[in-house]
C-alpha cells in the first residue's frame, strides 16, 4: 500500500470505544496487559496450566536457545483429548461441536462433542489398522466436510503429524508437499462440491502419487459419489474401514513438544516451507487467543471462522483453539455464493451465529454485492466480528461494522502468520478502542517492535519492519527438514528478533497498522504465494524464456498476480498466436500450482528490465502494473525497456482478466 493512502487513512481515523454493555461481560479487562507484561513467560505458563488438561503438568515454561524454543517441555498431553474427550467427560457431550453446512442448500448435520469423540475414536482405530504410528506424517487433502476435522484429530490422537494440503492445490503442488514431509499416508475424498458442482480430488491424488513412492495407503471418503479409479492394494474407502471400528480408543499421552502438524506456506523461494508446530505451546496460544480475542462464552456462542482447514486459520480457529475451548461452531463447505449471494446471511440467521471471523477479501466481495442483501436478514445474534489474512482497508472495515455488525459489534483485525501459530497483534474487545484498518496492539504476553533497516525501533508516526522480540508459545519450531533455512529466513535480518516479512507503522498514539509484505511474498485473497513460485511454474512451460511476477494491488483480492514473460525465439508468433499463448500460460500456472495462482494478467514482452548486475527490477514492474509513476531507472542496462513494457501493459489491460 502506498504511503499517501495510509496518510489519508490516518487523517480520517475514527475511534470506536467498546460499549458499556460489552465491557461489563468481557473476558478481558485492561489489567490483562500489565499482568502479562510483568512476566510474559509465567503468564503463558498460567494459561497453559489453566486452559489445557495435562497428563503430566509441566514444571518448566520456556527453554530458549535462539532461534530454538521449547515450551512446557516436561509436560505431557494429548491434543485430541483436549479438544474432545475432556468436554464429554465434563458433561458437555450433548453440546454441538459443529453445525456442518453443505455447499448444496439444505444439506446439513449437527455433530455433538459425544458424536465427535466416537468419530475421532473410530478414525484413530482405522489409522492404527492401516499402520499409522506416532511420529508419522499423514497428508490430508479434503473438502470442508466433518471427516476433514475428524482426520486431523485422529492423527493428533495417535501422535502422528498431519500435513493438510488445501484442496485447491493441483497434483504437482500436492506431490511436492507429500514428498517434502515424507508422508506415508494420504487421507482424501472422491471430491467435494463447489457451488453445487461436484469437483474431483481423487484424480489429483492419483496423479501426485506417481511421484510419491513412499505413500503406502490412501484413505478415501465418499463425498460426491462420482466414479474414481482405484488401486486395491493402496486405496481404502473410509466407510469400509472406519465405520466398522470400535467407537472407543484409548489415547496415549505425548510430550508437549511432539509435532502436531506441518503446514506448507510460501516463502520467497520457489519451494514452499513445511512449517512445524508442536503440541503444548501451540494449543496454549490457540486456546488463549481464541478465548480473549473473540471473547468466547463456550456455553452460548456459535463461532464461525470462514477459512478452509487447508490454511493455518482453519487449524487454529476452526480446529484447535475453538475445540480446546469447547465451543459450538459452523463448518461450511461452500463459498459465499453457494446457493445464492445471501447464503452467509441465511446461515447466520438460521444458526444464530454470534462470532464471525473472515478475511478482507470476502468482506470486499460481499460489499460489492451490496448491503441490501444482508439487510434482508436478522443478523442480531452477531456480537463480534473478526478479520484476518491481509491488511483491511477502512472502507471494508466500516462496511463490516455497519452492515454486518449493525454498528453494535466490536471489530477485531488480527495479524498473525502460519509461522506464529496464533494471533499476535489484535485489539481486545471490551478493552481496546478500535480504529478502522488498524490491528492496534500486541496480544498480552507478545513482544512486538517496528524497526528501521538497522534494527532500531521507530518512533510514533513512523513505519518500518515488523519484528517479534521475544519467543512465544505458538511459534513454529522450524521448517521441516531444514533447520538452517529456518534460522536464515527469520532470524538473521535483525539478530535476536523474528522478522515477519511484513511492514508496519506506529501511528501517533503508538497503535499498529500493518502495511503488507516487504518481501517477494504476494497475498492473493488472503492466500500467500511467492513471486518465484509462480515464475518457476511459468518458465516450466516450453514457450517461456524468462518470467518476472509481481503482486499488483487489486480492489477485491488485495493483490493480483501480474506476470511479465519473454518467449523463446521459436515461440514468437503473430498477435493471434500470442493471445492463445497467454491463455495457455494462465491455465498452465493454475494446473501446476492452483487456480488461486492463475495470473490476472500476462504481458508478453521482448525484454525484462534488468540492472547492470543482471537482476530483474521487480519494483519497477510493480510500478508499471499498478500504473504508478516510474521510480529510479538509472541503474537499468536499458531504461527504455520499462517504457516499452508500460505501453504493452496499457495496450493489453483487461485482455485476459
Ligand atoms: C498477512 C494467515 C495485515 C501478512 C493467518 C502475513 C495480515 C501473512 C493480517 C500471513 C492482518 C495476515 N493485517 N496483514 N490482519 N493477517 N496478514 O501465513 O502479510 O497465510 O505475513 O497466515 O498474511 O499469511 P498466512
XYZ file of C-alpha atoms and ligand atoms in Angstrom:
682
model
C 0.000 0.000 0.000
C 1.224 3.452 -0.776
C 2.292 5.924 1.890
C -0.138 8.564 0.697
C -3.049 6.197 1.041
C -2.018 5.380 4.590
C -1.705 9.037 5.480
C -5.217 9.576 4.171
C -6.459 6.756 6.370
C -4.746 8.149 9.407
C -6.321 11.528 8.770
C -9.795 10.156 8.661
C -9.301 7.756 11.535
C -12.191 7.366 13.865
C -12.031 5.541 17.148
C -14.688 3.179 18.425
C -14.829 2.785 22.157
C -16.252 -0.516 23.480
C -19.826 -0.208 24.710
C -20.525 -0.363 28.443
C -22.624 -3.474 27.876
C -19.757 -5.248 26.148
C -17.234 -4.161 28.766
C -19.477 -5.465 31.556
C -19.392 -9.030 30.253
C -15.970 -9.112 28.547
C -13.461 -11.913 29.252
C -10.620 -9.398 29.494
C -10.210 -6.082 31.227
C -7.382 -3.595 30.957
C -5.392 -5.250 33.755
C -4.531 -8.152 31.427
C -1.812 -6.118 29.684
C 0.279 -5.131 32.714
C -0.296 -8.549 34.254
C 1.136 -10.328 31.223
C 3.896 -7.765 30.731
C 5.145 -8.191 34.300
C 6.329 -11.722 33.434
C 5.159 -12.903 29.999
C 6.649 -16.383 30.302
C 4.972 -17.020 33.640
C 1.719 -15.576 32.259
C 1.755 -18.036 29.366
C 2.615 -20.788 31.837
C -0.546 -19.987 33.782
C -2.621 -20.056 30.591
C -1.133 -23.454 29.695
C -1.985 -24.951 33.076
C -5.449 -23.390 33.293
C -6.702 -23.928 29.773
C -5.303 -27.355 28.941
C -5.679 -30.765 30.521
C -2.252 -32.284 31.077
C -1.425 -35.880 31.908
C 1.826 -34.644 33.405
C 1.607 -30.978 34.356
C 4.765 -29.231 33.144
C 7.189 -27.863 35.699
C 9.031 -25.849 33.032
C 7.857 -22.957 30.900
C 10.315 -21.738 28.275
C 13.749 -23.001 27.196
C 15.218 -20.515 24.749
C 18.301 -21.077 22.646
C 17.610 -18.589 19.898
C 16.081 -19.432 17.483
C 15.051 -22.722 19.078
C 12.345 -22.619 21.729
C 10.670 -25.313 23.733
C 7.644 -24.603 25.890
C 6.358 -26.726 28.751
C 8.774 -29.437 27.616
C 8.409 -31.861 30.533
C 4.598 -31.820 30.371
C 2.638 -34.485 28.520
C -0.831 -34.321 26.977
C -2.959 -35.425 24.062
C -4.291 -32.710 21.742
C -7.358 -34.685 20.713
C -8.277 -35.345 24.360
C -8.046 -31.600 24.977
C -10.298 -30.895 22.005
C -12.880 -33.612 22.565
C -12.709 -36.229 25.351
C -12.424 -33.865 28.263
C -15.561 -31.957 27.245
C -17.521 -35.199 27.111
C -16.047 -36.302 30.440
C -17.009 -32.904 31.839
C -20.678 -33.446 30.995
C -20.781 -31.428 27.765
C -21.204 -34.408 25.415
C -24.546 -33.198 24.118
C -23.212 -29.742 23.180
C -22.931 -29.296 19.416
C -19.316 -29.120 18.304
C -20.131 -28.446 14.644
C -23.152 -27.486 12.676
C -21.841 -28.700 9.359
C -23.483 -26.901 6.453
C -23.002 -28.364 2.980
C -22.360 -26.456 -0.198
C -25.678 -27.750 -1.501
C -28.563 -25.914 0.095
C -30.416 -27.955 2.676
C -27.625 -30.421 3.325
C -26.574 -30.110 6.967
C -25.755 -32.157 10.035
C -25.091 -31.200 13.649
C -22.365 -33.121 15.442
C -22.194 -33.113 19.240
C -18.965 -33.472 21.204
C -20.078 -37.013 22.028
C -20.556 -37.805 18.315
C -17.221 -36.212 17.566
C -15.492 -38.398 20.153
C -16.973 -41.544 18.614
C -15.986 -40.417 15.103
C -12.437 -39.488 16.093
C -12.010 -42.747 18.002
C -13.202 -44.830 15.053
C -10.927 -42.958 12.677
C -7.969 -43.348 15.053
C -8.605 -47.101 15.278
C -8.758 -47.281 11.482
C -5.489 -45.393 11.109
C -3.854 -47.829 13.547
C -5.143 -50.711 11.423
C -3.631 -49.078 8.346
C -0.275 -48.865 10.122
C -0.070 -45.229 11.241
C 2.170 -44.793 14.294
C 3.294 -41.857 16.412
C 5.833 -39.728 14.592
C 4.429 -40.490 11.098
C 3.285 -37.737 8.757
C -0.149 -38.047 7.184
C -1.230 -35.851 4.275
C -4.855 -34.673 4.341
C -6.318 -33.361 1.083
C -10.003 -32.874 1.617
C -13.024 -30.667 1.130
C -14.632 -28.926 4.128
C -16.513 -31.921 5.444
C -16.647 -33.235 9.020
C -14.267 -36.072 8.122
C -11.532 -33.491 7.497
C -11.632 -32.327 11.126
C -12.045 -35.915 12.311
C -8.978 -36.957 10.311
C -6.871 -34.173 11.813
C -7.918 -35.056 15.353
C -7.399 -38.786 14.733
C -3.807 -38.105 13.644
C -3.249 -35.875 16.669
C -4.676 -38.587 18.909
C -2.030 -41.022 17.657
C 0.849 -38.556 17.834
C 1.130 -38.573 14.032
C 1.655 -35.169 12.416
C -0.904 -34.145 9.836
C 0.021 -32.117 6.813
C -3.194 -30.649 5.456
C -2.865 -29.546 1.844
C -5.531 -27.102 0.647
C -7.944 -28.950 -1.671
C -7.462 -26.226 -4.299
C -3.848 -27.226 -4.927
C -3.043 -29.120 -8.106
C -1.427 -32.566 -8.325
C 2.130 -31.291 -8.696
C 1.861 -28.971 -5.681
C 0.326 -31.806 -3.670
C 3.122 -34.172 -4.702
C 5.821 -31.665 -3.692
C 4.297 -31.368 -0.230
C 3.841 -35.122 0.234
C 7.451 -35.792 -0.770
C 8.926 -32.957 1.278
C 7.288 -34.148 4.512
C 7.757 -37.808 3.540
C 4.111 -38.649 4.219
C 3.371 -42.375 4.080
C -0.404 -41.966 4.209
C -2.907 -39.750 2.445
C -6.481 -39.063 3.539
C -8.697 -37.635 0.808
C -12.177 -37.774 -0.721
C -13.516 -38.613 -4.147
C -14.253 -34.897 -4.404
C -16.192 -32.017 -2.941
C -18.948 -29.667 -4.021
C -18.409 -26.102 -5.148
C -21.458 -24.027 -5.995
C -23.410 -27.220 -6.449
C -20.944 -28.838 -8.822
C -19.003 -31.976 -7.913
C -15.292 -31.213 -8.186
C -12.951 -34.198 -8.085
C -9.978 -34.587 -5.710
C -9.007 -38.243 -6.050
C -7.623 -37.907 -9.626
C -5.144 -35.278 -8.377
C -4.055 -37.673 -5.627
C -3.630 -40.493 -8.158
C -1.520 -38.245 -10.355
C 0.524 -36.892 -7.444
C 1.268 -40.354 -6.107
C 3.007 -41.328 -9.354
C 5.913 -39.346 -7.906
C 5.457 -40.303 -4.222
C 6.752 -43.878 -3.924
C 6.675 -43.871 -0.110
C 2.908 -43.499 0.213
C 1.519 -46.847 1.380
C -2.201 -46.236 1.925
C -4.813 -43.781 0.719
C -7.988 -43.448 2.763
C -10.853 -42.081 0.669
C -14.125 -40.536 1.888
C -17.057 -40.930 -0.475
C -18.500 -37.460 -0.763
C -19.661 -36.854 -4.338
C -20.269 -40.454 -5.419
C -18.511 -39.780 -8.739
C -16.610 -42.687 -10.241
C -12.926 -42.791 -9.276
C -10.077 -45.019 -10.354
C -8.948 -47.424 -7.687
C -5.748 -49.170 -6.679
C -6.948 -52.058 -4.494
C -3.504 -52.516 -2.928
C -3.305 -48.919 -1.855
C -6.763 -47.334 -1.684
C -9.257 -47.921 1.126
C -12.747 -46.455 1.390
C -13.341 -44.566 4.634
C -16.791 -46.184 5.023
C -15.301 -49.667 4.644
C -12.651 -49.346 7.306
C -13.722 -46.553 9.668
C -17.382 -47.450 10.165
C -16.651 -50.940 11.474
C -14.198 -49.777 14.149
C -14.896 -49.519 17.843
C -16.137 -46.086 18.920
C -13.705 -46.034 21.816
C -9.979 -45.518 21.586
C -7.561 -45.285 24.479
C -5.420 -42.184 23.856
C -1.729 -42.047 24.667
C -0.024 -39.078 26.247
C 2.673 -37.251 24.276
C 5.379 -34.780 25.229
C 4.447 -31.111 24.845
C 6.979 -30.811 22.025
C 5.502 -33.696 19.982
C 4.986 -32.418 16.430
C 1.272 -31.755 15.963
C 1.368 -30.742 12.338
C 3.239 -29.481 9.319
C 1.657 -26.701 7.275
C 3.191 -25.638 3.987
C 3.391 -21.975 3.189
C 5.051 -19.856 0.556
C 8.286 -18.076 1.285
C 10.439 -16.090 -1.052
C 11.810 -19.090 -2.940
C 10.087 -21.445 -5.331
C 9.932 -24.236 -2.738
C 7.190 -23.942 -0.096
C 8.272 -24.359 3.517
C 6.888 -27.015 5.846
C 6.167 -25.015 8.981
C 6.310 -27.216 12.081
C 4.039 -26.818 15.077
C 4.216 -28.801 18.279
C 1.527 -29.563 20.823
C 1.616 -27.850 24.220
C 2.692 -24.322 23.362
C 0.651 -24.192 20.179
C -2.557 -25.341 21.877
C -1.951 -22.855 24.687
C -1.745 -19.947 22.282
C -4.611 -21.118 20.073
C -6.920 -21.540 23.085
C -5.845 -18.368 24.926
C -6.108 -16.089 21.899
C -9.423 -17.650 20.875
C -10.785 -17.058 24.372
C -9.727 -13.417 24.717
C -9.727 -12.089 21.151
C -13.174 -13.496 20.377
C -14.401 -13.089 23.949
C -15.926 -16.566 23.745
C -18.592 -17.852 26.086
C -18.441 -21.583 25.317
C -21.933 -22.301 26.650
C -23.605 -19.710 24.430
C -21.556 -18.719 21.447
C -21.823 -20.040 17.927
C -18.499 -19.284 16.259
C -17.938 -19.213 12.552
C -14.460 -18.995 11.071
C -14.983 -18.941 7.335
C -11.475 -20.186 6.414
C -10.656 -23.524 4.827
C -8.985 -26.101 7.069
C -6.255 -26.218 4.425
C -4.837 -22.974 5.851
C -3.498 -22.110 9.267
C -6.586 -20.055 10.159
C -8.630 -23.230 9.851
C -6.137 -25.130 12.016
C -6.023 -22.609 14.846
C -9.523 -21.115 14.758
C -11.722 -23.954 13.495
C -9.947 -26.952 14.953
C -7.517 -26.434 17.810
C -8.486 -23.157 19.521
C -12.290 -23.417 19.472
C -12.396 -27.150 20.206
C -9.985 -26.766 23.122
C -12.388 -24.137 24.440
C -15.376 -26.428 23.833
C -17.454 -24.037 21.726
C -20.104 -24.653 19.064
C -19.130 -23.794 15.507
C -20.285 -23.634 11.929
C -18.310 -25.704 9.441
C -19.337 -24.560 5.974
C -18.349 -26.442 2.854
C -19.322 -23.800 0.333
C -18.391 -20.389 -0.976
C -20.226 -17.161 -0.036
C -22.429 -17.590 -3.111
C -23.076 -21.335 -2.947
C -26.828 -21.386 -3.367
C -27.153 -17.615 -3.770
C -25.420 -14.443 -2.684
C -27.379 -14.396 0.546
C -26.077 -17.773 1.722
C -23.862 -16.466 4.548
C -26.608 -14.314 5.978
C -29.069 -17.187 5.856
C -26.609 -19.367 7.777
C -26.032 -16.664 10.395
C -29.759 -16.150 10.875
C -30.612 -19.839 10.951
C -27.925 -20.900 13.426
C -27.758 -17.716 15.478
C -24.063 -17.189 14.764
C -22.553 -14.868 17.370
C -18.915 -14.542 16.255
C -17.824 -14.250 12.627
C -14.155 -14.409 11.610
C -13.331 -13.879 7.951
C -10.930 -12.232 5.502
C -10.992 -8.733 3.982
C -11.239 -10.212 0.502
C -14.535 -11.907 1.442
C -15.806 -8.695 3.035
C -14.980 -6.726 -0.125
C -16.801 -9.294 -2.265
C -19.887 -9.163 -0.046
C -19.634 -5.382 -0.160
C -19.629 -5.446 -3.963
C -22.829 -7.477 -3.946
C -24.460 -4.717 -1.930
C -25.740 -4.056 1.554
C -29.344 -4.740 0.547
C -28.618 -8.442 0.751
C -27.555 -8.622 4.426
C -30.240 -6.043 5.235
C -32.884 -8.674 4.466
C -31.772 -10.901 7.319
C -31.855 -10.834 11.080
C -28.173 -10.708 11.971
C -28.768 -9.505 15.524
C -27.272 -12.681 17.010
C -23.825 -11.417 15.961
C -21.851 -9.819 18.785
C -18.267 -9.806 17.495
C -16.583 -9.615 14.085
C -13.017 -10.559 13.204
C -10.753 -10.103 10.201
C -7.547 -11.858 9.185
C -5.257 -12.588 6.277
C -4.373 -9.219 4.779
C -4.497 -5.551 5.634
C -8.132 -4.486 5.879
C -8.934 -1.173 4.236
C -11.004 1.195 6.394
C -13.870 1.166 3.872
C -14.243 -2.600 4.207
C -13.812 -2.390 7.980
C -16.585 0.227 8.220
C -18.888 -1.724 5.920
C -18.368 -4.848 8.012
C -19.115 -2.926 11.200
C -22.182 -1.183 9.811
C -23.856 -3.652 7.508
C -22.925 -6.936 9.158
C -22.452 -5.876 12.755
C -25.288 -3.328 12.869
C -22.858 -0.818 14.413
C -23.038 -2.817 17.612
C -20.241 -5.393 17.337
C -16.582 -4.788 18.084
C -14.414 -5.494 15.023
C -11.063 -7.170 15.698
C -8.440 -7.033 12.981
C -5.981 -9.806 13.836
C -2.448 -10.050 12.469
C -0.587 -13.331 12.549
C 1.035 -15.917 10.263
C 1.347 -19.637 9.660
C 4.668 -19.368 11.476
C 3.270 -17.644 14.566
C 0.652 -20.353 15.141
C -1.843 -17.940 16.678
C -2.925 -14.320 16.795
C -0.134 -11.856 17.660
C -1.499 -8.342 17.095
C -5.130 -7.503 17.754
C -7.475 -5.317 19.715
C -9.118 -6.968 22.732
C -12.872 -6.479 22.639
C -14.109 -4.772 25.750
C -10.689 -3.233 26.328
C -9.244 -1.643 23.202
C -10.805 1.299 21.421
C -10.530 0.295 17.744
C -9.606 2.221 14.615
C -10.851 1.101 11.195
C -7.911 -0.579 9.482
C -5.576 -0.958 12.463
C -4.592 -4.187 14.221
C -3.772 -1.970 17.210
C -1.722 -3.801 19.846
C 0.352 -6.884 20.586
C -1.679 -9.603 22.301
C -0.817 -9.871 26.030
C 2.445 -11.755 26.507
C 3.638 -10.945 22.956
C 6.526 -8.538 22.290
C 6.437 -6.653 19.014
C 8.690 -3.955 17.653
C 8.719 -1.908 14.475
C 12.289 -1.205 13.423
C 14.179 0.598 10.683
C 16.682 -1.064 8.348
C 19.317 -1.039 11.100
C 17.039 -2.703 13.604
C 16.407 0.492 15.583
C 12.904 0.995 16.973
C 10.953 3.635 15.055
C 9.008 6.334 16.838
C 5.306 7.047 16.743
C 4.136 8.260 13.362
C 6.824 6.192 11.611
C 6.919 2.980 9.634
C 9.370 0.100 9.356
C 9.754 -3.664 9.611
C 7.617 -5.744 11.924
C 9.574 -7.939 14.344
C 8.778 -10.149 17.306
C 11.364 -9.610 20.003
C 10.721 -12.485 22.400
C 9.713 -16.132 21.929
C 6.026 -17.061 22.199
C 4.340 -20.424 22.823
C 2.747 -20.955 19.388
C 5.869 -20.053 17.424
C 6.933 -22.505 14.754
C 9.655 -24.840 15.885
C 11.198 -24.711 12.434
C 10.955 -25.745 8.805
C 10.512 -29.451 8.220
C 13.856 -30.978 7.300
C 15.659 -27.634 7.046
C 16.739 -26.048 10.348
C 19.270 -23.769 8.633
C 16.663 -22.286 6.370
C 14.590 -21.521 9.465
C 17.379 -19.549 11.161
C 18.341 -17.882 7.908
C 14.828 -16.883 6.813
C 13.530 -15.415 10.041
C 16.333 -14.717 12.481
C 19.282 -13.193 10.628
C 17.846 -9.953 9.234
C 17.501 -8.494 12.760
C 19.672 -10.661 15.016
C 17.819 -11.918 18.086
C 14.401 -10.981 16.681
C 11.929 -12.789 14.465
C 11.430 -10.949 11.176
C 7.902 -11.467 9.925
C 8.354 -10.173 6.372
C 5.693 -7.503 6.907
C 5.902 -3.738 7.026
C 4.105 -1.874 9.822
C 3.559 1.607 11.089
C 3.022 3.021 14.550
C 0.543 5.891 14.452
C 0.813 8.938 16.637
C -0.865 7.083 19.515
C 1.592 4.190 19.146
C -1.048 1.861 17.650
C -0.019 -0.644 14.982
C -1.089 -0.634 11.326
C 0.010 -3.425 9.007
C 1.313 -2.347 5.622
C 1.625 -5.635 3.720
C 4.624 -7.755 2.796
C 8.025 -6.215 2.260
C 9.458 -9.307 0.545
C 8.563 -11.265 -2.569
C 5.557 -12.890 -0.978
C 2.224 -11.946 -2.536
C -1.120 -12.046 -0.776
C -3.910 -13.008 -3.166
C -7.318 -13.073 -1.464
C -5.517 -13.763 1.788
C -3.542 -16.656 0.249
C 0.222 -16.498 0.393
C 2.125 -17.148 -2.809
C 5.682 -16.302 -3.672
C 6.567 -14.487 -6.859
C 9.319 -17.065 -7.501
C 6.877 -19.951 -7.157
C 4.759 -18.530 -9.989
C 7.839 -17.612 -12.067
C 9.076 -21.157 -11.643
C 5.764 -22.522 -12.957
C 5.894 -20.137 -15.945
C 9.441 -20.998 -17.004
C 8.417 -24.654 -16.753
C 6.326 -24.061 -19.885
C 8.213 -24.862 -23.113
C 7.466 -21.464 -24.705
C 8.809 -19.329 -21.865
C 12.341 -17.995 -21.703
C 12.078 -15.723 -18.662
C 9.363 -14.562 -16.303
C 9.014 -11.850 -13.681
C 5.990 -11.845 -11.427
C 4.671 -9.074 -9.206
C 1.691 -8.659 -6.911
C -0.261 -5.603 -8.054
C -2.911 -4.095 -5.826
C -6.426 -5.211 -6.659
C -9.715 -3.829 -5.368
C -11.228 -7.159 -4.403
C -8.420 -9.653 -3.930
C -5.990 -7.265 -2.206
C -3.268 -8.202 -4.642
C -3.434 -9.865 -8.046
C -0.709 -11.618 -9.978
C 0.765 -9.826 -12.980
C 3.404 -11.713 -14.932
C 5.871 -10.325 -17.470
C 7.105 -13.017 -19.788
C 9.681 -13.248 -22.549
C 9.301 -16.072 -25.054
C 11.823 -18.401 -26.582
C 12.631 -17.413 -30.164
C 10.887 -20.482 -31.505
C 7.593 -19.314 -29.998
C 7.426 -15.754 -31.244
C 4.294 -15.850 -33.370
C 1.750 -13.332 -34.550
C -0.763 -11.479 -32.361
C -3.420 -14.210 -32.520
C -0.907 -16.900 -31.519
C 0.211 -14.729 -28.665
C -3.297 -14.243 -27.301
C -3.803 -18.002 -27.340
C -0.453 -18.498 -25.664
C -1.295 -16.058 -22.861
C -4.457 -18.015 -22.260
C -2.487 -21.252 -22.210
C 0.126 -19.871 -19.809
C -2.500 -18.731 -17.325
C -4.075 -22.200 -17.417
C -0.623 -23.748 -17.096
C 0.093 -21.917 -13.821
C -3.326 -22.893 -12.466
C -2.686 -26.521 -13.300
C 0.821 -26.620 -11.833
C 0.103 -24.736 -8.587
C -3.574 -23.942 -8.103
C -6.308 -21.790 -9.649
C -5.527 -19.211 -6.933
C -2.124 -18.738 -8.586
C -3.565 -18.037 -12.059
C -2.135 -14.652 -13.131
C -4.716 -11.910 -13.614
C -2.639 -10.657 -16.467
C 0.316 -11.862 -18.501
C 2.264 -9.353 -20.560
C 4.477 -10.790 -23.291
C 7.475 -8.572 -23.746
C 10.678 -8.845 -25.801
C 12.759 -7.939 -22.731
C 12.660 -7.561 -18.963
C 14.151 -4.559 -17.149
C 17.450 -5.607 -15.596
C 20.111 -3.895 -13.566
C 23.675 -3.940 -14.820
C 24.330 -6.857 -12.494
C 21.546 -8.783 -14.221
C 18.843 -8.562 -11.543
C 15.268 -8.169 -12.715
C 13.848 -4.904 -11.354
C 10.575 -6.142 -9.886
C 9.986 -2.821 -8.138
C 9.687 -1.087 -11.497
C 7.422 -3.776 -12.831
C 5.176 -3.295 -9.814
C 5.041 0.411 -10.585
C 4.046 -0.428 -14.142
C 1.447 -2.981 -13.035
C -0.088 -0.506 -10.597
C 0.109 2.314 -13.146
C 2.264 4.473 -10.909
C 4.881 6.955 -11.956
C 8.083 5.029 -12.506
C 10.790 5.149 -9.882
C 14.505 5.484 -10.444
C 15.521 3.760 -13.698
C 19.141 4.898 -13.835
C 20.566 1.553 -12.723
C 18.993 -0.278 -15.655
C 21.034 -1.584 -18.556
C 18.392 -0.201 -20.885
C 15.957 2.333 -19.367
C 13.721 2.241 -22.460
C 12.636 -1.314 -21.615
C 10.307 -0.146 -18.844
C 8.625 2.427 -21.053
C 8.075 -0.281 -23.649
C 6.549 -2.632 -21.052
C 4.380 0.208 -19.821
C 2.997 0.661 -23.347
C 2.409 -3.074 -23.763
C 0.615 -3.176 -20.443
C -1.663 -0.279 -21.412
C -2.424 -1.881 -24.768
C -3.363 -5.197 -23.178
C -5.062 -4.075 -19.980
C -8.202 -6.041 -19.403
C -7.325 -8.564 -22.155
C -7.348 -11.616 -20.055
C -8.902 -10.633 -16.769
C -0.777 -11.167 6.085
C -2.647 -16.114 7.832
C -2.428 -7.369 7.581
C 0.644 -10.771 6.451
C -3.122 -16.029 9.300
C 1.227 -12.062 6.970
C -2.157 -9.640 7.509
C 0.561 -13.088 6.097
C -3.112 -9.807 8.538
C 0.436 -14.421 6.752
C -3.744 -8.621 9.053
C -2.343 -11.757 7.971
N -3.364 -7.437 8.543
N -1.827 -8.429 7.042
N -4.686 -8.670 9.994
N -3.199 -11.124 8.797
N -1.717 -10.869 7.174
O 0.709 -17.423 6.831
O 1.311 -10.337 5.300
O -1.397 -17.428 5.426
O 2.627 -12.114 6.868
O -1.377 -16.637 7.807
O -0.737 -12.554 5.833
O -0.300 -15.313 5.950
P -0.567 -16.780 6.454
